mmCIF file of C-alpha atoms and ligand atoms in Angstrom:
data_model
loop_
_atom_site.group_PDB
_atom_site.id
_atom_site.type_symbol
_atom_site.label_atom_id
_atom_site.label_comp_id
_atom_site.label_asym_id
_atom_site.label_seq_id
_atom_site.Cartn_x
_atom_site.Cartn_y
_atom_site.Cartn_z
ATOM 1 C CA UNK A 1 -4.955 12.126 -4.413
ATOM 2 C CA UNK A 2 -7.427 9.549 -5.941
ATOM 3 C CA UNK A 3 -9.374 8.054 -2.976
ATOM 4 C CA UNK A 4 -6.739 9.164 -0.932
ATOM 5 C CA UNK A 5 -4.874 5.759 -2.160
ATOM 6 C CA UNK A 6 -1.981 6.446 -4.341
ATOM 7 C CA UNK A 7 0.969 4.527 -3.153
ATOM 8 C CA UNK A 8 4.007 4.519 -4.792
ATOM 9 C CA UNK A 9 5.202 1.214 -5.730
ATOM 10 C CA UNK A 10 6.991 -0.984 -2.928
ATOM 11 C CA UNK A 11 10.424 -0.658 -3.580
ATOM 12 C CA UNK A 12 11.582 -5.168 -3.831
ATOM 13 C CA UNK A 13 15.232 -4.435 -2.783
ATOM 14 C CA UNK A 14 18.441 -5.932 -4.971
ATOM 15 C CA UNK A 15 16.927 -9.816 -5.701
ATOM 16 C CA UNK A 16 16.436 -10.954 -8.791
ATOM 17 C CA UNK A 17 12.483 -11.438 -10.454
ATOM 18 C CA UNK A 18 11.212 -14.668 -9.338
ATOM 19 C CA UNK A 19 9.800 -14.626 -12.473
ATOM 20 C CA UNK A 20 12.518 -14.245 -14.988
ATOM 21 C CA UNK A 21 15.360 -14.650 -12.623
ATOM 22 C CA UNK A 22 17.220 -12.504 -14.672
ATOM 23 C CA UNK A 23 16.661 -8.973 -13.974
ATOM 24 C CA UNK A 24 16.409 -6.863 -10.874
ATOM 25 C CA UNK A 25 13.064 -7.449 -9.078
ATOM 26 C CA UNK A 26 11.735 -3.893 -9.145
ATOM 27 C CA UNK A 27 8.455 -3.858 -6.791
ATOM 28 C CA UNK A 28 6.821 -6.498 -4.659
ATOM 29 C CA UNK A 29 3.575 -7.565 -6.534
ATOM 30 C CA UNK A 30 0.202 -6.354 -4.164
ATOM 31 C CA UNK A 31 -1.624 -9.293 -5.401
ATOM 32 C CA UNK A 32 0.995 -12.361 -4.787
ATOM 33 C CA UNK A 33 3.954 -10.836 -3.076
ATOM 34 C CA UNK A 34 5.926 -11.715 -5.447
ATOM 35 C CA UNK A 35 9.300 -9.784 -6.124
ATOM 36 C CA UNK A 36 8.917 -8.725 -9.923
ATOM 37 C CA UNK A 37 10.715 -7.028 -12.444
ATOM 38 C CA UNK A 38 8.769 -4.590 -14.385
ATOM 39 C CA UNK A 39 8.576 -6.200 -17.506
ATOM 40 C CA UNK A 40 7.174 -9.571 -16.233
ATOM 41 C CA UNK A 41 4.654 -7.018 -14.033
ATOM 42 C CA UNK A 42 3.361 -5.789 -17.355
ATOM 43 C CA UNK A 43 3.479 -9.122 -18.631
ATOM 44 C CA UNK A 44 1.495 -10.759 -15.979
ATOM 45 C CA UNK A 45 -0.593 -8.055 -15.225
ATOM 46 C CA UNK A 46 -1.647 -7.684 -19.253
ATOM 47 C CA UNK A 47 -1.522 -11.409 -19.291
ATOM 48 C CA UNK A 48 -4.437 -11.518 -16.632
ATOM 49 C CA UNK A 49 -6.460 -8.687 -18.201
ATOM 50 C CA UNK A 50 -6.396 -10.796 -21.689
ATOM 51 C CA UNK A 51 -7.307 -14.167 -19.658
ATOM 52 C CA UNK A 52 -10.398 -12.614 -18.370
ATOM 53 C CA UNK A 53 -11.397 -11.249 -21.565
ATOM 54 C CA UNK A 54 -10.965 -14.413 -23.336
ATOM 55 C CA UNK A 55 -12.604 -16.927 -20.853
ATOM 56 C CA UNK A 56 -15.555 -14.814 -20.348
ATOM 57 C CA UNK A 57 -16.023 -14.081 -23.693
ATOM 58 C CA UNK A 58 -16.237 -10.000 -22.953
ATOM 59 C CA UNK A 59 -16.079 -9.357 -26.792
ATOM 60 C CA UNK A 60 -16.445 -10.851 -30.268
ATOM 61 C CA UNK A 61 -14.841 -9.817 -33.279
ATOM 62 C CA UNK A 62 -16.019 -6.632 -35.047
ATOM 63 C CA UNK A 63 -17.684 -5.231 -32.183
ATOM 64 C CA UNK A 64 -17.683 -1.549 -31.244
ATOM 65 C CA UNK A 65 -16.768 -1.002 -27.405
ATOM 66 C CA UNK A 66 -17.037 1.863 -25.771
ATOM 67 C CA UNK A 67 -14.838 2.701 -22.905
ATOM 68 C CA UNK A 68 -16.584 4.709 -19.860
ATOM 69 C CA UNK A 69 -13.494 6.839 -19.460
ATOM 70 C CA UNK A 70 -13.464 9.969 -16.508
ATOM 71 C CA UNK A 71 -9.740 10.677 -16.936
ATOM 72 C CA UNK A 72 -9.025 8.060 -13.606
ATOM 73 C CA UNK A 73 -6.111 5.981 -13.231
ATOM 74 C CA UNK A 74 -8.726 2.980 -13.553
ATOM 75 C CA UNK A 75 -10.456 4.038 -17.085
ATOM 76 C CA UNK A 76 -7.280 5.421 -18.393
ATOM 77 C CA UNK A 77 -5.088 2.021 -17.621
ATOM 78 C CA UNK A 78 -8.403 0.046 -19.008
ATOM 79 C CA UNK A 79 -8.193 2.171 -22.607
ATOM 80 C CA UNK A 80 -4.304 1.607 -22.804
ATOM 81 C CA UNK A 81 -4.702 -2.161 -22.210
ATOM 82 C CA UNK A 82 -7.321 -2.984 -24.410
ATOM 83 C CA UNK A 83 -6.297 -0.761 -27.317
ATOM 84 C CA UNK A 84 -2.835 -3.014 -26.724
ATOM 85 C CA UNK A 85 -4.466 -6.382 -26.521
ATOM 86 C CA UNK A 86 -6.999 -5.632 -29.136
ATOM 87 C CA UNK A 87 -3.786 -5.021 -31.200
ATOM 88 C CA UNK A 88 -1.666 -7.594 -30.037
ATOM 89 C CA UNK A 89 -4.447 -10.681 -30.183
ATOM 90 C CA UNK A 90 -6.635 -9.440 -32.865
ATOM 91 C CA UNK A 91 -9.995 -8.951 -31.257
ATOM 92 C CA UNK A 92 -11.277 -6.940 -34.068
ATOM 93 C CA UNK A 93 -13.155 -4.546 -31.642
ATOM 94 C CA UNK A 94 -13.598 -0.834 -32.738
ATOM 95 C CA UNK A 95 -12.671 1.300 -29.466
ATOM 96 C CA UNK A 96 -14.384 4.266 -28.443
ATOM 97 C CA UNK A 97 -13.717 6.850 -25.334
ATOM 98 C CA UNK A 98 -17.023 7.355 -24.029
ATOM 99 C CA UNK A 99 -17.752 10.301 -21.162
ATOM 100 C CA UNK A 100 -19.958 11.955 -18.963
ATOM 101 C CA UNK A 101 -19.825 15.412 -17.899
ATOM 102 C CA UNK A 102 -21.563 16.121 -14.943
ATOM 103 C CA UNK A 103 -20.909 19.772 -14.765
ATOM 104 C CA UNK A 104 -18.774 19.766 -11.452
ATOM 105 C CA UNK A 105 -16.142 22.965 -12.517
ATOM 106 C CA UNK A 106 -12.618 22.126 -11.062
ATOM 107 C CA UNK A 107 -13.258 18.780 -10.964
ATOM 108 C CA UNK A 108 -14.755 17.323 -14.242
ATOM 109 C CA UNK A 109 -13.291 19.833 -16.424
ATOM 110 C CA UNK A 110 -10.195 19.122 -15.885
ATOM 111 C CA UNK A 111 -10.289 15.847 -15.585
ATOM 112 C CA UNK A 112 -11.938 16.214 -19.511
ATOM 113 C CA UNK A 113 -9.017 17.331 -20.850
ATOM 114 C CA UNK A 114 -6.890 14.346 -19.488
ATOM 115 C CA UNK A 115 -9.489 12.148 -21.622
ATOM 116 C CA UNK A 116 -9.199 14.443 -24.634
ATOM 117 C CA UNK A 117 -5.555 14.095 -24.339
ATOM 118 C CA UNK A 118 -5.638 10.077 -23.982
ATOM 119 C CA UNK A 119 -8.101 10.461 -27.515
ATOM 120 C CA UNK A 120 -5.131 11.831 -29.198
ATOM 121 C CA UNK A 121 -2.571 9.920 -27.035
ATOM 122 C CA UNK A 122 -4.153 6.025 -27.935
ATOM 123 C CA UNK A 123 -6.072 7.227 -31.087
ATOM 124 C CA UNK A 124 -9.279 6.631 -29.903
ATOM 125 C CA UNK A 125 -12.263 8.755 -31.036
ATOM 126 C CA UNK A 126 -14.190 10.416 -27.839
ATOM 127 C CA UNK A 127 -17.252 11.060 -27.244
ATOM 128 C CA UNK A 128 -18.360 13.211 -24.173
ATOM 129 C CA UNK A 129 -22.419 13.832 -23.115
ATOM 130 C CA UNK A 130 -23.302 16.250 -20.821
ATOM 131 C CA UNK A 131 -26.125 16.486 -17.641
ATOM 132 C CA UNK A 132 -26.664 19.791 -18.844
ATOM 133 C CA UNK A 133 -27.407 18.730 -22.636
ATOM 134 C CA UNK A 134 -29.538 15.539 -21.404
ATOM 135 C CA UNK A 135 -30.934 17.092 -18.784
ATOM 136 C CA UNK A 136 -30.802 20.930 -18.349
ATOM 137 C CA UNK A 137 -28.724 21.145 -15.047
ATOM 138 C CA UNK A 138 -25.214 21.107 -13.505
ATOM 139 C CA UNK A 139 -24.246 19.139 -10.763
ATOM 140 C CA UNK A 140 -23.052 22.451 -9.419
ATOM 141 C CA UNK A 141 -26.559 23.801 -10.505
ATOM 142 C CA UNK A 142 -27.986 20.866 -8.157
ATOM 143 C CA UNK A 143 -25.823 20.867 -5.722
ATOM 144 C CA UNK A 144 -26.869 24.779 -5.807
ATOM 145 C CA UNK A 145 -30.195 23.993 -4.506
ATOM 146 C CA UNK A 146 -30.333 20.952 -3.214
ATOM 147 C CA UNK A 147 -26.679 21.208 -0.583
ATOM 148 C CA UNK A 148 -24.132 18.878 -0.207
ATOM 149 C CA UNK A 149 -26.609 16.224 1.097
ATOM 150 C CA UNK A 150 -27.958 13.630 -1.398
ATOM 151 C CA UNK A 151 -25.550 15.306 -4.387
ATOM 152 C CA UNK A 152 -24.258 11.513 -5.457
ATOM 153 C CA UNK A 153 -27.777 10.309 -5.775
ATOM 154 C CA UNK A 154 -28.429 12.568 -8.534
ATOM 155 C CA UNK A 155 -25.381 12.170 -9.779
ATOM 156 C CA UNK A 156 -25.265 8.588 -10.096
ATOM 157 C CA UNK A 157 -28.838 8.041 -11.322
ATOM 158 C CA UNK A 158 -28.045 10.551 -14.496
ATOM 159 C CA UNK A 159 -24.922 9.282 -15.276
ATOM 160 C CA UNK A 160 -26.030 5.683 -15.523
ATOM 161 C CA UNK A 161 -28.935 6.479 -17.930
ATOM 162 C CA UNK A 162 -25.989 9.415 -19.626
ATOM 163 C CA UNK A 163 -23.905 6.931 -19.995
ATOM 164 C CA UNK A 164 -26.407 4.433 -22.077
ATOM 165 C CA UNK A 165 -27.675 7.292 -24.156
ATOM 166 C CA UNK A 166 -23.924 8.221 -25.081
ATOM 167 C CA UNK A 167 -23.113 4.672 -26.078
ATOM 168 C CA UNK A 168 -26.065 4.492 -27.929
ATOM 169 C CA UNK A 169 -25.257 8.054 -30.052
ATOM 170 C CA UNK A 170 -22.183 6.037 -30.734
ATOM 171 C CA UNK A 171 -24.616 2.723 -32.032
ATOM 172 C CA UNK A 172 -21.782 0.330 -29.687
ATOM 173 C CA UNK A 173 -22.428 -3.074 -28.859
ATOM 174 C CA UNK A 174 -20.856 -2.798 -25.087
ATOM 175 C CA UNK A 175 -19.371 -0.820 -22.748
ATOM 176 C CA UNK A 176 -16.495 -1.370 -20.910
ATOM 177 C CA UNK A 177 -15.771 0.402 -17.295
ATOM 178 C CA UNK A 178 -13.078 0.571 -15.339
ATOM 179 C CA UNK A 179 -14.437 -1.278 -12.224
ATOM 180 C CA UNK A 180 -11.760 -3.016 -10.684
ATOM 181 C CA UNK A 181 -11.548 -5.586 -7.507
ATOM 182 C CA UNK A 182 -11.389 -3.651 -4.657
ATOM 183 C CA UNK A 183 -14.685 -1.471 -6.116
ATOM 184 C CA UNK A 184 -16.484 -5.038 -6.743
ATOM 185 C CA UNK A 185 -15.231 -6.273 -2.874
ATOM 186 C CA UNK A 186 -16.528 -2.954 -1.617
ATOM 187 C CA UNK A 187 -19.930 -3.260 -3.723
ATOM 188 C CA UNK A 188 -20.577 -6.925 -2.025
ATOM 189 C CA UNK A 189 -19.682 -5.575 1.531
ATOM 190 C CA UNK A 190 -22.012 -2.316 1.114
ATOM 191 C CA UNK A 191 -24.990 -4.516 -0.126
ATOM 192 C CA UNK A 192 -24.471 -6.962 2.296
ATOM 193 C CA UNK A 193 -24.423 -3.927 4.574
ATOM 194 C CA UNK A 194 -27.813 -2.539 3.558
ATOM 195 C CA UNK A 195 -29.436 -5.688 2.746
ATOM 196 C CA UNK A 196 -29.783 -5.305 -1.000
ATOM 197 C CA UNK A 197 -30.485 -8.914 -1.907
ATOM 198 C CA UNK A 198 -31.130 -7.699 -5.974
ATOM 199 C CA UNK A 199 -27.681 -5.856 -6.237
ATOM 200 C CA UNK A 200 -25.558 -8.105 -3.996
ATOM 201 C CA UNK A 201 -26.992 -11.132 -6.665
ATOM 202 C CA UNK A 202 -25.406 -9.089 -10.079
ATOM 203 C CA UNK A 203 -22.759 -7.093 -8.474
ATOM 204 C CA UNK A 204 -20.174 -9.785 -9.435
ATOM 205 C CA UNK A 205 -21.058 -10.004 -12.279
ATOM 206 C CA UNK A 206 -18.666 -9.471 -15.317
ATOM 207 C CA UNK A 207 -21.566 -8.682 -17.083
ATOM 208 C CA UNK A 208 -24.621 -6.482 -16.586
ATOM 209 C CA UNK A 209 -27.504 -5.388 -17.808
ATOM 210 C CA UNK A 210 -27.962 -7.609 -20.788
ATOM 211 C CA UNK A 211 -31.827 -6.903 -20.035
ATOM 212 C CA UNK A 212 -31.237 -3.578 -20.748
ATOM 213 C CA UNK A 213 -30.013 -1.314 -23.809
ATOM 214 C CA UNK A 214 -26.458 -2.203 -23.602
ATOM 215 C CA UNK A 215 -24.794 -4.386 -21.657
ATOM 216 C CA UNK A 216 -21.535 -3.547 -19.805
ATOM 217 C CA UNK A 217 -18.616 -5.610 -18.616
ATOM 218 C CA UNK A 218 -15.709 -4.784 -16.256
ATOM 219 C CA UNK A 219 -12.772 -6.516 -17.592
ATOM 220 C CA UNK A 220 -10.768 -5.227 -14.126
ATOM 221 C CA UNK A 221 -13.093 -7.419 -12.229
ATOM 222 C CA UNK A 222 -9.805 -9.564 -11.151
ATOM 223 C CA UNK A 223 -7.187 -6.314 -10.676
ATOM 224 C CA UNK A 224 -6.149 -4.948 -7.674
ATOM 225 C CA UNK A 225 -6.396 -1.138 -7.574
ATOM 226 C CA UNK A 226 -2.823 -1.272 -6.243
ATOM 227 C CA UNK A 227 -1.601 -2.614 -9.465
ATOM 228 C CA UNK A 228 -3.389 -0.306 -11.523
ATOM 229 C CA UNK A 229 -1.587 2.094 -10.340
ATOM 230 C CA UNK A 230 1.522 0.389 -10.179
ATOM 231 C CA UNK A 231 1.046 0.007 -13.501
ATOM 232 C CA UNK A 232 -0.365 3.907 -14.627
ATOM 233 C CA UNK A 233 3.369 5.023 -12.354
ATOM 234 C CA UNK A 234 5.369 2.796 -14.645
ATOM 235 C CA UNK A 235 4.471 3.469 -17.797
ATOM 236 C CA UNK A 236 3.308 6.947 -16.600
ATOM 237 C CA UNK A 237 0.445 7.225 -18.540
ATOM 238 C CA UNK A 238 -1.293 10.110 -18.431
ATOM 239 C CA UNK A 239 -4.664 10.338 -15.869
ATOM 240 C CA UNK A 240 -6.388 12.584 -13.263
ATOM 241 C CA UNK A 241 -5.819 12.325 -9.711
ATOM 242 C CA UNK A 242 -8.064 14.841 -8.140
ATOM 243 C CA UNK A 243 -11.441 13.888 -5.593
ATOM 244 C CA UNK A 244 -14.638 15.038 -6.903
ATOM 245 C CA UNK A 245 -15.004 18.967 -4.855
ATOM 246 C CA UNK A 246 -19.154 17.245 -3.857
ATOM 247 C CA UNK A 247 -17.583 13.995 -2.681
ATOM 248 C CA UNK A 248 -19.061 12.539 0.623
ATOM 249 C CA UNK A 249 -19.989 9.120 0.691
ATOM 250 C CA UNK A 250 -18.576 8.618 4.067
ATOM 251 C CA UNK A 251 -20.281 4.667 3.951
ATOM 252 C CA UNK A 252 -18.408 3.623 0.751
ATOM 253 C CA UNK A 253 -15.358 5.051 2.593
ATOM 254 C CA UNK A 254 -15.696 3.572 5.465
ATOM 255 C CA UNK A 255 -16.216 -0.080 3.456
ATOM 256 C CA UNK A 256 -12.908 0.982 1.402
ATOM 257 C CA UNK A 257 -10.958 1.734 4.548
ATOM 258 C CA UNK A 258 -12.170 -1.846 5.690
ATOM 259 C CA UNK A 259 -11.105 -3.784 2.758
ATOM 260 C CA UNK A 260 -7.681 -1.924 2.358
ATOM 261 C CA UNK A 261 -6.777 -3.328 6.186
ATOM 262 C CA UNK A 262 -7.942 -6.951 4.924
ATOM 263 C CA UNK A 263 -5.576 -6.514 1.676
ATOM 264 C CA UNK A 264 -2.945 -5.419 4.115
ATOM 265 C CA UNK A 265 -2.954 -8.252 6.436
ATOM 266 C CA UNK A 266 -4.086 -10.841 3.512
ATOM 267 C CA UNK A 267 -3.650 -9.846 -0.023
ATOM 268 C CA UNK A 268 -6.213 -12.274 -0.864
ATOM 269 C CA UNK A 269 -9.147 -11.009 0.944
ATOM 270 C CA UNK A 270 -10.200 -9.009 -1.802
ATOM 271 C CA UNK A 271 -10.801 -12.233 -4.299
ATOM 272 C CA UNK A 272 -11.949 -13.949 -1.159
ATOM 273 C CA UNK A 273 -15.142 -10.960 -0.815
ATOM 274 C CA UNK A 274 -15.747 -10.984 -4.510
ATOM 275 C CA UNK A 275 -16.043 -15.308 -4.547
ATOM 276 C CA UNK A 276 -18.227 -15.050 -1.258
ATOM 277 C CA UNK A 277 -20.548 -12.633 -3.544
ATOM 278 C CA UNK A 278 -21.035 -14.808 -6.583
ATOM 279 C CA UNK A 279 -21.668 -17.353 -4.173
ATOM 280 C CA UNK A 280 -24.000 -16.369 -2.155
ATOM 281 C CA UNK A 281 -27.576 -17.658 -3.561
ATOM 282 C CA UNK A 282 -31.017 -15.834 -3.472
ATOM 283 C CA UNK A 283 -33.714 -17.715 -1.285
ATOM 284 C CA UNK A 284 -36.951 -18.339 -3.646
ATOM 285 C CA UNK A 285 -38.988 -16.415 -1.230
ATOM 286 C CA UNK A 286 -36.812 -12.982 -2.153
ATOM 287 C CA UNK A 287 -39.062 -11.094 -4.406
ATOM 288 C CA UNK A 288 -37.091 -9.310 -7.028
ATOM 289 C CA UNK A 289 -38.253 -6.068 -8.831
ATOM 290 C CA UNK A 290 -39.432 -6.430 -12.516
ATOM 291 C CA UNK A 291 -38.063 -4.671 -14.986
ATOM 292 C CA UNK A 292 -40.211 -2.387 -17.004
ATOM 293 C CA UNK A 293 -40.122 0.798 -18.666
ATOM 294 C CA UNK A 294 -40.440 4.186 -17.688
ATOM 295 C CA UNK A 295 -43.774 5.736 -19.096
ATOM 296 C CA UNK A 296 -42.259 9.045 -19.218
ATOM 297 C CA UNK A 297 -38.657 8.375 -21.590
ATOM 298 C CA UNK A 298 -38.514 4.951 -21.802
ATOM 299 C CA UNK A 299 -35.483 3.861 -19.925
ATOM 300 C CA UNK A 300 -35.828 0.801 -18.199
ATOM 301 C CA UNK A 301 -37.269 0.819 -14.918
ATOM 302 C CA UNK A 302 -39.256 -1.356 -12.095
ATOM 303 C CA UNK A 303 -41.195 1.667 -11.702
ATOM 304 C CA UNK A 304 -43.746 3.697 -13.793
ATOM 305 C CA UNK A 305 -41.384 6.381 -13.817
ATOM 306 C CA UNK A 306 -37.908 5.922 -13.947
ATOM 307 C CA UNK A 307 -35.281 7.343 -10.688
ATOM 308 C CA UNK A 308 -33.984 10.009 -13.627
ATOM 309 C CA UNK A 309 -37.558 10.858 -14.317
ATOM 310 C CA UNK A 310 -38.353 10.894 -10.877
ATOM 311 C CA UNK A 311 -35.606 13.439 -10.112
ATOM 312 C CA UNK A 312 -35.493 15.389 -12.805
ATOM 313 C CA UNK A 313 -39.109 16.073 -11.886
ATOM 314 C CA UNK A 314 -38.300 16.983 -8.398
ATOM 315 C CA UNK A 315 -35.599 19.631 -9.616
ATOM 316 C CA UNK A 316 -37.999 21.127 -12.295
ATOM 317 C CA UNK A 317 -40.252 21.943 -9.748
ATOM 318 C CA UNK A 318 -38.471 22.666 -7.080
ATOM 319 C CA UNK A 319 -39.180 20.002 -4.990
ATOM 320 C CA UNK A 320 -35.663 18.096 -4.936
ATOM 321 C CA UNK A 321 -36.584 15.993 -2.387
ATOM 322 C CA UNK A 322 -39.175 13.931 -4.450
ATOM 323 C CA UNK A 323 -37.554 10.741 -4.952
ATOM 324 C CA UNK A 324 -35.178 11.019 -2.187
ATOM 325 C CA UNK A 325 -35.627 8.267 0.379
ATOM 326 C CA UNK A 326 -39.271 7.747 1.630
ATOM 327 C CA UNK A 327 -40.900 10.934 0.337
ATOM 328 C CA UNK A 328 -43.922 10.977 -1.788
ATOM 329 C CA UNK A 329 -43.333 10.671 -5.824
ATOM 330 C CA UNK A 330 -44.764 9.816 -8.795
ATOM 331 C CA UNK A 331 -44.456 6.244 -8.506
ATOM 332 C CA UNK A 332 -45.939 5.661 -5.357
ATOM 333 C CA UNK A 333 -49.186 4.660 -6.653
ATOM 334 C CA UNK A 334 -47.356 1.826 -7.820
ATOM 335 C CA UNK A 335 -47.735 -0.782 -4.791
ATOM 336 C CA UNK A 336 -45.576 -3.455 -5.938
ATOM 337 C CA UNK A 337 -43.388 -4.159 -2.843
ATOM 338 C CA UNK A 338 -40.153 -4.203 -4.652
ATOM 339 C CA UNK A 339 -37.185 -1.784 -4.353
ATOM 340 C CA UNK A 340 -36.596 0.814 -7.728
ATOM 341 C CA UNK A 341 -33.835 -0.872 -9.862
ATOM 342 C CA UNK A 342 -32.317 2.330 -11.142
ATOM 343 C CA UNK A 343 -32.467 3.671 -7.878
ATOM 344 C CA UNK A 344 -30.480 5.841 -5.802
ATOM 345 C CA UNK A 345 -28.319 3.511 -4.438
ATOM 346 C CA UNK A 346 -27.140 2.849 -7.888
ATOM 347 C CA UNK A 347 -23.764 0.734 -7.107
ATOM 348 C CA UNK A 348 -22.807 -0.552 -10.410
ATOM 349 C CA UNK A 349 -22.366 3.561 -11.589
ATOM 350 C CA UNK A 350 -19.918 3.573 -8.663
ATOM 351 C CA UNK A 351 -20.650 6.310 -6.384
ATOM 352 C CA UNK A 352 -17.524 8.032 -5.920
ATOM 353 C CA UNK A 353 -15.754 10.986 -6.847
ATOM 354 C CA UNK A 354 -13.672 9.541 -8.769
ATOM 355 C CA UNK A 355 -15.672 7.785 -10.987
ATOM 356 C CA UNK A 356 -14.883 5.043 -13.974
ATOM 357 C CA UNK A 357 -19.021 4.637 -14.072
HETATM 358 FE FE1 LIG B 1 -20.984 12.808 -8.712
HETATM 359 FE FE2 LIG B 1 -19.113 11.246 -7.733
HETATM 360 FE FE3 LIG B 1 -18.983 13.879 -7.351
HETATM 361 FE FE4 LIG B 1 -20.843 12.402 -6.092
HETATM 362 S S1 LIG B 1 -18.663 12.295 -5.775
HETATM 363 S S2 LIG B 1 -21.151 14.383 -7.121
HETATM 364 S S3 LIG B 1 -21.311 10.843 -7.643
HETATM 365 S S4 LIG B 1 -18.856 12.807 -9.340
#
């Protein structure tokens, strides 16, 4: 089961919705507690979703959006909720399916055709780029050589820069991922955790990487994983539900397992973790890295090579360890003092095996 956290919805006894107070509450809402029925739980869960959008301005009319969809419950509830609210309030936005295939066999390629039956399912063109075709190996080819050790590192390096290079074949203006709150109140916990001042500063944020080729936003930023799925259940929508076969990341775990006992014993922890990380202010004296761009492709980087570069490299010659950690690489003549930006420890592509990028 998907991070091991599927729950089937709490049943809310025989009362009646507190909202409507006419029909018979159907689950107890994770987020409030309240007793709902299910249509006010799609109302106020869509409801949300479309506040967030509008008073952060996620989108402007006419805009192409691509959504970074792996077949999960979190992408595939995202691309059923925005193709509704771009119908219902008229945001104008051309939607795209956007993918990555990593090359993991009886993981990824089945969770690919879940996403080419959601294309046909909400009409929304898909486009799917491959490690292989960007750059020549598998994840089980890597994972071949290099073990079980270090496997997300690689992973999540390519599939941030695979994921740019796909949205750019498909010339849209932003992406749109699946992130929701309990992956952002994880994300400010782990960099708190390993003292990544540059991260912890833009890992709430509902945008990113407007300094870079296209930006992305996370209009889950406010939903609680529970409700997704709540939600997917209900209006059983049609996703993958299957752990990545190379999926360690015992850390991240460990952070989850944390933040699912805070929900449990106060719903709003999670909200609580995610304010406490937008409020948190950098000191003056932190130096931050400066963005460049990789001499070797291009992509943006803080380095003269960029971490894909850098690993790719590593691979090609058989030295997979280049780039890993503290070993030697081609950027070390670089003295600048500052940690790589695209780095290994690449949060916002959301190292976890069951990835919505
Ligand atoms: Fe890639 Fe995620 Fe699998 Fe790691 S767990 S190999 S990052 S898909």
């Amino acid at each position: 089961m998907e991070k091991g956290e599927e729950e089937k919805p709490t049943k809310a006894g025989s009362r009646l919705c507190c909202i409507c107070n006419q029909r018979r509450a159907a689950l107890k809402r994770p987020k409030t507690l309240q007793q709902i029925c299910r249509e006010c739980f799609y109302e106020v869960f869509e409801e949300e979703i479309h506040q967030v959008i509008v008073e952060n301005q996620l989108f402007k009319p006419g805009e192409r959006v691509a959504i970074g969809a792996s077949g999960g419950k979190d992408s595939t509830v995202l691309a059923y909720v925005l193709s509704e609210l771009n119908r219902r309030h008229n945001y104008g936005l051309d939607l795209f399916l956007l993918s990555v295939d990593e090359g993991i066999t009886g993981y990824r390629d089945d969770s690919l055709e879940t996403v080419k039956r959601n294309e046909i399912q909400y009409g929304l063109p898909l486009k799917i780029v491959s490690y292989k075709d960007l750059y020549g190996w598998t994840m089980d080819e890597i994972v071949k050589m290099i073990g079980l050790k270090n496997n997300c590192t690689f992973c999540g390096v390519f599939r941030r820069q695979a994921l740019d290079r796909g949205a750019a074949l498909l010339k849209v203006d932003k992406v749109a991922t699946g992130h929701n709150a309990d992956d952002i109140a994880e994300t400010v916990l782990l960099n708190i955790l390993r003292g990544d001042i540059a991260r912890l500063s833009r890992c709430t944020s509902i945008v990113t990487g407007e300094d870079g080729p296209i930006p992305r936003c996370k209009p889950f930023k406010y939903t609680y994983e529970k409700e997704i799925v709540m939600y997917a259940y209900f209006k059983r929508l049609d996703y993958f539900s299957t752990e990545c076969i190379y999926s360690p990341n015992a850390y991240r775990g460990f952070a989850r397992e944390f933040i699912k006992d805070l929900e449990r014993i106060r719903p709003r922890a999670i909200l609580d973790i995610i304010q406490s990380g937008e409020d948190f202010r950098i000191s003056t004296f932190t130096k931050m890295p400066e963005q460049g761009t990789c001499e070797r492709c291009g992509y943006i980087s803080s380095q003269k090579w960029c971490k894909a570069c850098v690993l790719l490299e590593g691979l090609n010659r058989g030295l997979p360890k280049l780039g890993i950690g503290r070993s030697r690489g081609p950027n070390n003549d670089r003295k600048n003092g500052t940690k790589e930006t695209n780095g290994a420890k690449s949060i916002e592509s959301k190292q976890c095996g069951t990835l919505d990028f």
